[in-house]
Amino acid sequence: MLERDQKLLDRDQKIKLYTYWRSSTCYRVRIALNLKGLDFQSKPVHLIKNGGENWHKEFLAVNPQGLIPALVDKGTVITQSMAIIEYLDECYPDYPLLPKDIQARAYVRSLAQIIACEIHPLDNLRVIAYLQKKIAVDEGEKSDWYLHWIREGFKAFEIQLKHHSPSPFCFSEQAGLADLFLIPQIYNARRFQLDMSDFPRLSEIERNCLALDAFMQAMPENQPDVEY
Amino acid sequence: MLERDQKLLDRDQKIKLYTYWRSSTCYRVRIALNLKGLDFQSKPVHLIKNGGENWHKEFLAVNPQGLIPALVDKGTVITQSMAIIEYLDECYPDYPLLPKDIQARAYVRSLAQIIACEIHPLDNLRVIAYLQKKIAVDEGEKSDWYLHWIREGFKAFEIQLKHHSPSPFCFSEQAGLADLFLIPQIYNARRFQLDMSDFPRLSEIERNCLALDAFMQAMPENQPDVEY
């Protein structure tokens, strides 16, 4: 088959998401897809087993950076969770994840970026692995590090939320971009026993989000590649 | 004066950027403002002197999170550099920082996010301070950490650039969103003596960007609060 024909064929295929059940950046994208009611195929990539399947040639052919999530849609591979989510919002405008007003969009993006730029990068797998292997931190230091960045970021998030009138979600009456960044981070916080009672607004938003199918179905425990 | 009158007055004022000369997230925003030819007032906030002016009540009244950059425009404070830059692109569409095509936008955003989510968060001031104070890393370990994340991210960036046909900038014939994230990160890399010869495409893009006034005028050395 000619390469061009293959590309045309790919355009008609279902959206594919290369994902790992426990990855919180994948969890974000799963929520976005669910909120928009988009049908997609999960392609599990195990980040730990077999030296990390993300480094196997099958996956490197999809994303040569070896990073998940990677979304394949209309014959194009898109990487970086925030870029994927903005793409979905532009390409599939039903159920918008961002408000229309320009100032409000900036506000919602700034909330999402507290998670994406101030918390998650410090606590992801490869950073923790570096701390353990190269700097030989012990279990206590590792846990202190992990929780420190979540606490600092969640404090900033709660402060930022006070700028706007309270709503059931981070912004407005409908779950959107900021919520889908927040919930996977709270999931991680709970895994590491963070006391969430210091963050009453975040806990309230969490309750409201987890009452929605879009969030529940995206949870690590509900993925085809879940392990216990 | 009534609060509402004050707000109306603010709307007519020049854009204000709370900035620190050496902060690479502020450097990004300065390039974006310059590329768009927007006139703005720099409001320096010293991150080190006096226990960090970002924690003084004058600045906390602007951004209670104590983080720079913070942009004030039309009576609204916007935080997080990526949210600020997307805001500027939506509010001031002349000289667009993102391409029009939805797939191309995702590609450019994914490049920017390699810097914003994979490199910079690991190397910023407060993370290095934590490593030194709480984990007692020595100078060698600090420098290894700093350069490790830049190298990993730059490798990913170069790989990602190979997806598209070569151009003088990260994407197309015009400097845009990905370039204005990349250049401040290369500036930091050079400060810490990273050997850039491993990254020929990035070095070429750097040369092309630094030939532009918008980038030169945004450089740390050309800020009113520069120190030597």
Short mmCIF file of C-alpha atoms in Angstrom, two decimals:
data_model
loop_
_atom_site.label_atom_id
_atom_site.label_comp_id
_atom_site.label_asym_id
_atom_site.label_seq_id
_atom_site.Cartn_x
_atom_site.Cartn_y
_atom_site.Cartn_z
CA MET A 1 0.00 0.00 0.00
CA LEU A 2 1.29 3.46 -0.81
CA GLU A 3 2.27 5.57 2.18
CA ARG A 4 -0.31 8.15 1.19
CA ASP A 5 -3.12 5.57 1.13
CA GLN A 6 -2.03 4.34 4.52
CA LYS A 7 -2.26 7.90 5.87
CA LEU A 8 -5.76 8.34 4.45
CA LEU A 9 -6.79 5.10 6.07
CA ASP A 10 -5.35 6.23 9.42
CA ARG A 11 -7.47 9.35 9.26
CA ASP A 12 -10.61 7.26 9.56
CA GLN A 13 -9.39 5.26 12.48
CA LYS A 14 -10.36 5.60 16.09
CA ILE A 15 -8.24 7.90 18.28
CA LYS A 16 -5.44 5.90 19.93
CA LEU A 17 -4.01 6.80 23.32
CA TYR A 18 -0.68 5.30 24.40
CA THR A 19 -1.14 5.20 28.14
CA TYR A 20 -0.08 3.67 31.45
CA TRP A 21 -2.75 3.14 34.10
CA ARG A 22 -0.90 4.93 36.91
CA SER A 23 0.57 7.83 34.92
CA SER A 24 -1.14 11.03 35.98
CA THR A 25 -0.40 12.80 32.69
CA CYS A 26 -2.24 9.97 30.88
CA TYR A 27 -5.04 10.18 33.45
CA ARG A 28 -5.50 13.87 32.47
CA VAL A 29 -5.89 13.02 28.81
CA ARG A 30 -8.30 10.16 29.56
CA ILE A 31 -10.56 12.56 31.47
CA ALA A 32 -10.45 15.08 28.58
CA LEU A 33 -11.41 12.40 26.06
CA ASN A 34 -14.24 11.18 28.30
CA LEU A 35 -15.61 14.68 29.01
CA LYS A 36 -15.83 15.23 25.27
CA GLY A 37 -17.44 11.82 24.78
CA LEU A 38 -14.74 10.78 22.30
CA ASP A 39 -14.33 7.11 21.61
CA PHE A 40 -10.70 6.01 21.85
CA GLN A 41 -8.54 2.93 21.97
CA SER A 42 -6.17 2.53 24.94
CA LYS A 43 -2.73 1.21 23.97
CA PRO A 44 -1.01 0.31 27.25
CA VAL A 45 2.73 0.98 27.56
CA HIS A 46 4.26 -0.40 30.75
CA LEU A 47 6.74 2.11 32.20
CA ILE A 48 8.49 -0.33 34.55
CA LYS A 49 8.30 -3.91 33.21
CA ASN A 50 10.90 -5.13 30.70
CA GLY A 51 13.13 -2.10 31.28
CA GLY A 52 10.22 0.18 30.35
CA GLU A 53 8.17 -0.63 27.27
CA ASN A 54 8.33 3.07 26.40
CA TRP A 55 11.96 2.41 25.34
CA HIS A 56 11.07 -0.55 23.08
CA LYS A 57 11.33 0.03 19.36
CA GLU A 58 7.58 -0.51 18.83
CA PHE A 59 6.78 2.52 20.96
CA LEU A 60 9.77 4.60 19.85
CA ALA A 61 8.34 4.32 16.33
CA VAL A 62 5.30 6.21 17.66
CA ASN A 63 7.11 8.67 19.95
CA PRO A 64 10.91 8.71 19.58
CA GLN A 65 11.11 10.63 22.87
CA GLY A 66 9.88 7.52 24.71
CA LEU A 67 7.30 9.52 26.64
CA ILE A 68 3.63 8.86 27.27
CA PRO A 69 0.92 9.99 26.81
CA ALA A 70 1.04 9.97 23.01
CA LEU A 71 -2.18 10.49 21.10
CA VAL A 72 -2.66 9.36 17.51
CA ASP A 73 -5.45 11.08 15.63
CA LYS A 74 -6.02 11.72 11.93
CA GLY A 75 -2.62 10.23 11.11
CA THR A 76 -0.72 12.56 13.46
CA VAL A 77 1.08 11.76 16.72
CA ILE A 78 0.70 14.39 19.42
CA THR A 79 2.81 14.41 22.58
CA GLN A 80 2.84 16.35 25.87
CA SER A 81 -0.42 16.11 27.81
CA MET A 82 -1.20 19.83 27.79
CA ALA A 83 -0.63 20.09 24.03
CA ILE A 84 -2.84 17.00 23.53
CA ILE A 85 -5.63 18.48 25.64
CA GLU A 86 -5.51 21.89 23.90
CA TYR A 87 -5.54 19.97 20.58
CA LEU A 88 -8.64 18.02 21.59
CA ASP A 89 -10.35 21.23 22.63
CA GLU A 90 -9.60 22.91 19.30
CA CYS A 91 -10.36 19.87 17.15
CA TYR A 92 -13.48 18.68 19.00
CA PRO A 93 -15.16 21.82 20.32
CA ASP A 94 -18.20 20.04 21.77
CA TYR A 95 -18.01 20.22 25.56
CA PRO A 96 -15.36 22.99 25.66
CA LEU A 97 -12.67 22.51 28.31
CA LEU A 98 -11.81 26.22 28.39
CA PRO A 99 -14.20 29.14 28.90
CA LYS A 100 -14.78 31.59 26.02
CA ASP A 101 -13.69 34.79 27.76
CA ILE A 102 -9.97 35.49 27.20
CA GLN A 103 -9.26 36.52 30.81
CA ALA A 104 -11.11 33.48 32.12
CA ARG A 105 -9.16 31.18 29.78
CA ALA A 106 -5.91 32.58 31.18
CA TYR A 107 -7.14 32.02 34.72
CA VAL A 108 -8.09 28.39 34.04
CA ARG A 109 -4.82 27.70 32.21
CA SER A 110 -2.84 29.23 35.08
CA LEU A 111 -4.53 26.80 37.49
CA ALA A 112 -3.73 23.82 35.26
CA GLN A 113 -0.14 24.98 35.01
CA ILE A 114 0.33 25.06 38.78
CA ILE A 115 -0.08 21.28 38.49
CA ALA A 116 1.72 20.83 35.17
CA CYS A 117 4.72 23.09 35.86
CA GLU A 118 5.07 23.37 39.64
CA ILE A 119 4.12 19.96 41.02
CA HIS A 120 4.07 17.05 38.62
CA PRO A 121 7.51 17.51 36.97
CA LEU A 122 9.18 17.23 40.37
CA ASP A 123 7.42 14.05 41.39
CA ASN A 124 7.43 11.94 38.29
CA LEU A 125 9.02 8.50 38.06
CA ARG A 126 12.31 9.45 36.45
CA VAL A 127 12.96 12.29 38.90
CA ILE A 128 12.37 10.04 41.91
CA ALA A 129 14.60 7.41 40.27
CA TYR A 130 17.38 10.01 39.85
CA LEU A 131 17.10 11.09 43.51
CA GLN A 132 17.38 7.47 44.63
CA LYS A 133 20.12 6.30 42.28
CA LYS A 134 22.31 9.37 41.89
CA ILE A 135 21.79 11.23 45.16
CA ALA A 136 21.00 8.16 47.29
CA VAL A 137 18.07 9.72 49.13
CA ASP A 138 16.44 7.40 51.66
CA GLU A 139 12.72 6.55 51.88
CA GLY A 140 12.03 9.41 54.33
CA GLU A 141 13.76 12.01 52.14
CA LYS A 142 11.96 10.68 49.09
CA SER A 143 8.58 10.94 50.73
CA ASP A 144 9.35 14.44 52.13
CA TRP A 145 10.36 15.62 48.63
CA TYR A 146 7.25 14.11 47.04
CA LEU A 147 4.83 15.65 49.49
CA HIS A 148 6.64 19.01 49.76
CA TRP A 149 6.00 19.94 46.11
CA ILE A 150 2.40 18.79 46.23
CA ARG A 151 1.76 20.82 49.38
CA GLU A 152 3.39 23.96 47.98
CA GLY A 153 1.46 23.65 44.72
CA PHE A 154 -1.87 22.87 46.40
CA LYS A 155 -1.43 25.93 48.66
CA ALA A 156 -0.92 28.09 45.55
CA PHE A 157 -3.93 26.43 43.90
CA GLU A 158 -6.22 27.16 46.87
CA ILE A 159 -5.02 30.78 46.97
CA GLN A 160 -5.66 31.15 43.25
CA LEU A 161 -9.19 29.71 43.61
CA LYS A 162 -10.06 32.52 46.04
CA HIS A 163 -9.83 35.00 43.16
CA HIS A 164 -13.13 33.79 41.81
CA SER A 165 -16.51 33.19 43.34
CA PRO A 166 -16.90 29.62 44.58
CA SER A 167 -18.27 27.05 42.16
CA PRO A 168 -18.62 23.25 42.29
CA PHE A 169 -15.57 22.90 40.03
CA CYS A 170 -12.36 24.94 39.61
CA PHE A 171 -14.23 27.32 37.36
CA SER A 172 -17.97 27.54 36.66
CA GLU A 173 -20.65 24.92 36.98
CA GLN A 174 -18.95 22.50 34.61
CA ALA A 175 -15.75 20.45 35.01
CA GLY A 176 -13.00 21.56 32.63
CA LEU A 177 -9.30 21.99 31.99
CA ALA A 178 -8.20 22.89 35.52
CA ASP A 179 -10.19 20.03 37.08
CA LEU A 180 -8.71 17.42 34.81
CA PHE A 181 -5.20 18.49 35.84
CA LEU A 182 -6.11 18.68 39.52
CA ILE A 183 -7.81 15.31 40.06
CA PRO A 184 -4.89 13.06 38.95
CA GLN A 185 -2.58 15.10 41.19
CA ILE A 186 -4.89 14.60 44.17
CA TYR A 187 -4.94 10.89 43.34
CA ASN A 188 -1.13 10.86 43.65
CA ALA A 189 -1.28 12.93 46.84
CA ARG A 190 -3.59 10.37 48.43
CA ARG A 191 -1.35 7.48 47.34
CA PHE A 192 1.41 9.13 49.34
CA GLN A 193 -0.90 9.81 52.32
CA LEU A 194 -1.04 13.59 52.06
CA ASP A 195 -3.43 15.03 54.63
CA MET A 196 -6.00 16.67 52.36
CA SER A 197 -7.80 18.37 55.26
CA ASP A 198 -5.54 21.40 54.71
CA PHE A 199 -7.13 21.84 51.30
CA PRO A 200 -10.89 22.02 51.80
CA ARG A 201 -11.74 23.59 48.40
CA LEU A 202 -9.64 21.04 46.52
CA SER A 203 -11.29 18.20 48.43
CA GLU A 204 -14.71 19.57 47.59
CA ILE A 205 -13.85 19.84 43.89
CA GLU A 206 -12.49 16.28 44.03
CA ARG A 207 -15.80 14.98 45.42
CA ASN A 208 -17.74 16.77 42.69
CA CYS A 209 -15.47 15.49 39.93
CA LEU A 210 -15.41 11.89 41.12
CA ALA A 211 -19.19 11.88 41.00
CA LEU A 212 -18.90 12.18 37.22
CA ASP A 213 -18.52 9.15 34.93
CA ALA A 214 -15.88 10.93 32.81
CA PHE A 215 -13.55 11.11 35.82
CA MET A 216 -14.41 7.71 37.28
CA GLN A 217 -13.84 5.86 34.02
CA ALA A 218 -10.46 7.58 33.61
CA MET A 219 -9.20 6.45 37.04
CA PRO A 220 -6.12 4.23 37.14
CA GLU A 221 -8.15 1.43 38.77
CA ASN A 222 -10.52 1.37 35.81
CA GLN A 223 -7.91 0.95 33.09
CA PRO A 224 -7.38 -2.28 31.10
CA ASP A 225 -3.72 -2.42 32.22
CA VAL A 226 -4.36 -1.93 35.94
CA GLU A 227 -2.21 -4.03 38.30
CA TYR A 228 -2.43 -4.64 42.02
CA MET B 1 -12.28 56.64 44.19
CA LEU B 2 -14.76 53.83 43.78
CA GLU B 3 -13.26 50.42 43.10
CA ARG B 4 -15.07 50.27 39.80
CA ASP B 5 -13.60 53.61 38.64
CA GLN B 6 -10.17 52.39 39.61
CA LYS B 7 -10.71 49.30 37.47
CA LEU B 8 -11.78 51.38 34.48
CA LEU B 9 -8.71 53.54 34.90
CA ASP B 10 -6.49 50.45 35.02
CA ARG B 11 -7.91 49.27 31.75
CA ASP B 12 -6.33 52.19 29.97
CA GLN B 13 -2.93 51.70 31.51
CA LYS B 14 0.15 50.23 29.94
CA ILE B 15 0.72 46.48 30.39
CA LYS B 16 2.80 45.84 33.52
CA LEU B 17 5.16 42.88 33.85
CA TYR B 18 6.44 41.91 37.27
CA THR B 19 9.80 40.44 36.37
CA TYR B 20 13.31 39.52 37.52
CA TRP B 21 16.16 39.94 35.05
CA ARG B 22 17.54 36.41 35.39
CA SER B 23 14.26 34.47 35.60
CA SER B 24 13.84 32.44 32.45
CA THR B 25 10.05 32.32 32.75
CA CYS B 26 10.02 36.16 32.77
CA TYR B 27 12.46 36.14 29.84
CA ARG B 28 9.89 34.08 27.85
CA VAL B 29 7.16 36.61 28.46
CA ARG B 30 9.44 39.55 27.59
CA ILE B 31 10.19 37.94 24.20
CA ALA B 32 6.48 37.38 23.55
CA LEU B 33 5.66 41.02 24.35
CA ASN B 34 8.51 42.21 22.13
CA LEU B 35 7.60 39.95 19.19
CA LYS B 36 4.10 41.40 19.31
CA GLY B 37 5.48 44.93 19.58
CA LEU B 38 3.53 45.56 22.79
CA ASP B 39 4.66 48.42 24.97
CA PHE B 40 4.98 47.37 28.61
CA GLN B 41 6.34 48.57 31.91
CA SER B 42 8.86 46.34 33.73
CA LYS B 43 8.26 46.12 37.48
CA PRO B 44 11.37 44.44 38.91
CA VAL B 45 10.91 41.98 41.80
CA HIS B 46 14.17 40.77 43.31
CA LEU B 47 13.98 37.05 44.06
CA ILE B 48 16.98 36.92 46.38
CA LYS B 49 17.55 40.29 48.11
CA ASN B 50 15.67 41.13 51.32
CA GLY B 51 14.48 37.54 51.74
CA GLY B 52 12.90 37.68 48.27
CA GLU B 53 10.82 40.71 47.33
CA ASN B 54 8.30 38.28 45.87
CA TRP B 55 7.28 37.52 49.46
CA HIS B 56 6.82 41.21 50.44
CA LYS B 57 3.29 42.42 50.97
CA GLU B 58 3.50 44.85 48.03
CA PHE B 59 3.98 41.99 45.59
CA LEU B 60 1.69 39.53 47.38
CA ALA B 61 -1.08 42.09 46.80
CA VAL B 62 -0.48 41.51 43.05
CA ASN B 63 0.12 37.77 43.14
CA PRO B 64 -0.65 36.09 46.48
CA GLN B 65 1.26 33.03 45.26
CA GLY B 66 4.50 35.04 45.38
CA LEU B 67 5.50 33.89 41.90
CA ILE B 68 6.77 35.85 38.93
CA PRO B 69 6.12 36.54 36.11
CA ALA B 70 2.81 38.27 36.78
CA LEU B 71 1.25 40.33 34.02
CA VAL B 72 -1.27 43.08 34.68
CA ASP B 73 -3.42 44.02 31.71
CA LYS B 74 -6.90 45.56 31.47
CA GLY B 75 -7.24 45.41 35.24
CA THR B 76 -6.54 41.68 35.46
CA VAL B 77 -3.52 39.88 36.93
CA ILE B 78 -2.37 36.85 34.96
CA THR B 79 0.12 34.33 36.31
CA GLN B 80 2.06 31.33 34.93
CA SER B 81 4.21 32.16 31.92
CA MET B 82 2.49 29.81 29.49
CA ALA B 83 -0.96 31.09 30.43
CA ILE B 84 0.32 34.67 30.04
CA ILE B 85 1.74 33.94 26.59
CA GLU B 86 -1.41 32.17 25.36
CA TYR B 87 -3.38 35.14 26.74
CA LEU B 88 -1.23 37.62 24.80
CA ASP B 89 -1.68 35.56 21.65
CA GLU B 90 -5.46 35.52 22.02
CA CYS B 91 -5.80 39.15 23.10
CA TYR B 92 -3.28 40.67 20.66
CA PRO B 93 -3.46 38.52 17.53
CA ASP B 94 -0.99 40.61 15.49
CA TYR B 95 2.18 38.60 15.01
CA PRO B 96 0.66 35.24 16.01
CA LEU B 97 2.90 33.07 18.17
CA LEU B 98 1.10 29.87 17.18
CA PRO B 99 0.40 28.59 13.66
CA LYS B 100 -3.22 28.41 12.43
CA ASP B 101 -3.35 24.71 11.62
CA ILE B 102 -4.58 22.66 14.59
CA GLN B 103 -2.01 19.85 14.21
CA ALA B 104 0.80 22.39 13.82
CA ARG B 105 -0.34 24.25 16.95
CA ALA B 106 -0.16 21.00 18.91
CA TYR B 107 3.33 20.34 17.58
CA VAL B 108 4.59 23.82 18.55
CA ARG B 109 2.97 23.61 21.98
CA SER B 110 4.51 20.19 22.57
CA LEU B 111 7.97 21.67 21.88
CA ALA B 112 7.36 24.54 24.30
CA GLN B 113 6.18 22.07 26.91
CA ILE B 114 9.37 20.04 26.74
CA ILE B 115 11.00 23.16 28.19
CA ALA B 116 8.12 24.20 30.46
CA CYS B 117 7.29 20.76 31.91
CA GLU B 118 10.41 18.60 31.53
CA ILE B 119 13.36 20.93 32.11
CA HIS B 120 12.67 24.25 33.77
CA PRO B 121 10.65 23.04 36.79
CA LEU B 122 13.56 20.86 37.87
CA ASP B 123 16.17 23.57 37.68
CA ASN B 124 14.48 26.59 39.15
CA LEU B 125 15.76 28.48 42.18
CA ARG B 126 13.53 26.97 44.83
CA VAL B 127 14.23 23.38 43.73
CA ILE B 128 18.00 23.93 43.79
CA ALA B 129 17.59 25.57 47.22
CA TYR B 130 15.67 22.51 48.47
CA LEU B 131 18.37 20.14 47.21
CA GLN B 132 21.05 22.17 48.97
CA LYS B 133 19.26 22.83 52.25
CA LYS B 134 17.21 19.68 52.78
CA ILE B 135 19.21 17.01 50.97
CA ALA B 136 22.65 18.66 51.40
CA VAL B 137 23.82 18.05 47.83
CA ASP B 138 27.33 19.37 47.12
CA GLU B 139 28.32 21.66 44.24
CA GLY B 140 29.14 18.74 41.95
CA GLU B 141 25.82 17.00 42.57
CA LYS B 142 23.99 20.28 42.08
CA SER B 143 25.67 20.94 38.75
CA ASP B 144 25.10 17.32 37.58
CA TRP B 145 21.41 17.61 38.43
CA TYR B 146 21.07 20.96 36.68
CA LEU B 147 22.73 19.82 33.47
CA HIS B 148 21.16 16.34 33.44
CA TRP B 149 17.61 17.66 32.98
CA ILE B 150 18.65 20.18 30.37
CA ARG B 151 20.49 17.49 28.39
CA GLU B 152 17.57 15.06 28.56
CA GLY B 153 15.12 17.74 27.50
CA PHE B 154 17.30 19.11 24.72
CA LYS B 155 17.75 15.58 23.33
CA ALA B 156 13.95 15.20 23.22
CA PHE B 157 13.65 18.65 21.62
CA GLU B 158 16.13 17.81 18.85
CA ILE B 159 14.36 14.49 18.18
CA GLN B 160 11.02 16.27 18.01
CA LEU B 161 12.39 18.86 15.54
CA LYS B 162 13.24 16.05 13.12
CA HIS B 163 9.51 15.44 12.60
CA HIS B 164 9.28 18.56 10.49
CA SER B 165 11.26 19.91 7.59
CA PRO B 166 14.12 22.17 8.74
CA SER B 167 13.40 25.86 9.10
CA PRO B 168 15.37 28.79 10.57
CA PHE B 169 13.25 28.67 13.72
CA CYS B 170 11.55 25.82 15.61
CA PHE B 171 8.65 25.99 13.21
CA SER B 172 8.33 27.93 9.96
CA GLU B 173 10.18 31.03 8.81
CA GLN B 174 9.08 33.11 11.77
CA ALA B 175 10.07 32.92 15.44
CA GLY B 176 7.17 31.90 17.67
CA LEU B 177 6.00 30.11 20.80
CA ALA B 178 8.52 27.25 20.81
CA ASP B 179 11.47 29.60 20.19
CA LEU B 180 10.59 31.89 23.03
CA PHE B 181 10.58 28.94 25.44
CA LEU B 182 13.80 27.49 24.01
CA ILE B 183 16.08 30.56 24.03
CA PRO B 184 15.87 31.35 27.78
CA GLN B 185 16.57 27.67 28.50
CA ILE B 186 19.68 27.74 26.28
CA TYR B 187 20.74 30.92 28.11
CA ASN B 188 20.60 28.96 31.40
CA ALA B 189 22.41 26.01 29.83
CA ARG B 190 25.28 28.26 28.77
CA ARG B 191 25.46 29.85 32.23
CA PHE B 192 26.10 26.35 33.57
CA GLN B 193 28.64 25.55 30.81
CA LEU B 194 26.60 22.94 28.95
CA ASP B 195 28.40 21.80 25.81
CA MET B 196 25.93 22.87 23.14
CA SER B 197 27.83 21.11 20.33
CA ASP B 198 25.64 18.04 20.95
CA PHE B 199 22.63 20.10 19.89
CA PRO B 200 23.39 21.54 16.46
CA ARG B 201 19.79 22.37 15.49
CA LEU B 202 19.14 24.14 18.78
CA SER B 203 22.36 26.15 18.39
CA GLU B 204 21.35 27.18 14.89
CA ILE B 205 17.89 28.29 16.07
CA GLU B 206 19.57 30.20 18.90
CA ARG B 207 21.76 32.12 16.43
CA ASN B 208 18.74 33.00 14.32
CA CYS B 209 16.70 34.15 17.30
CA LEU B 210 19.46 36.23 18.87
CA ALA B 211 19.78 38.12 15.59
CA LEU B 212 16.30 39.52 16.27
CA ASP B 213 15.74 42.66 18.35
CA ALA B 214 12.75 41.08 20.13
CA PHE B 215 15.02 38.41 21.64
CA MET B 216 18.03 40.66 22.28
CA GLN B 217 16.01 43.29 24.11
CA ALA B 218 14.46 40.59 26.30
CA MET B 219 17.85 39.21 27.42
CA PRO B 220 18.66 39.32 31.14
CA GLU B 221 21.63 41.62 30.45
CA ASN B 222 19.35 44.18 28.85
CA GLN B 223 16.89 44.52 31.74
CA PRO B 224 16.65 47.58 33.98
CA ASP B 225 17.28 45.42 37.08
CA VAL B 226 20.37 43.61 35.75
CA GLU B 227 23.19 43.01 38.25
CA TYR B 228 26.73 41.80 37.80
#
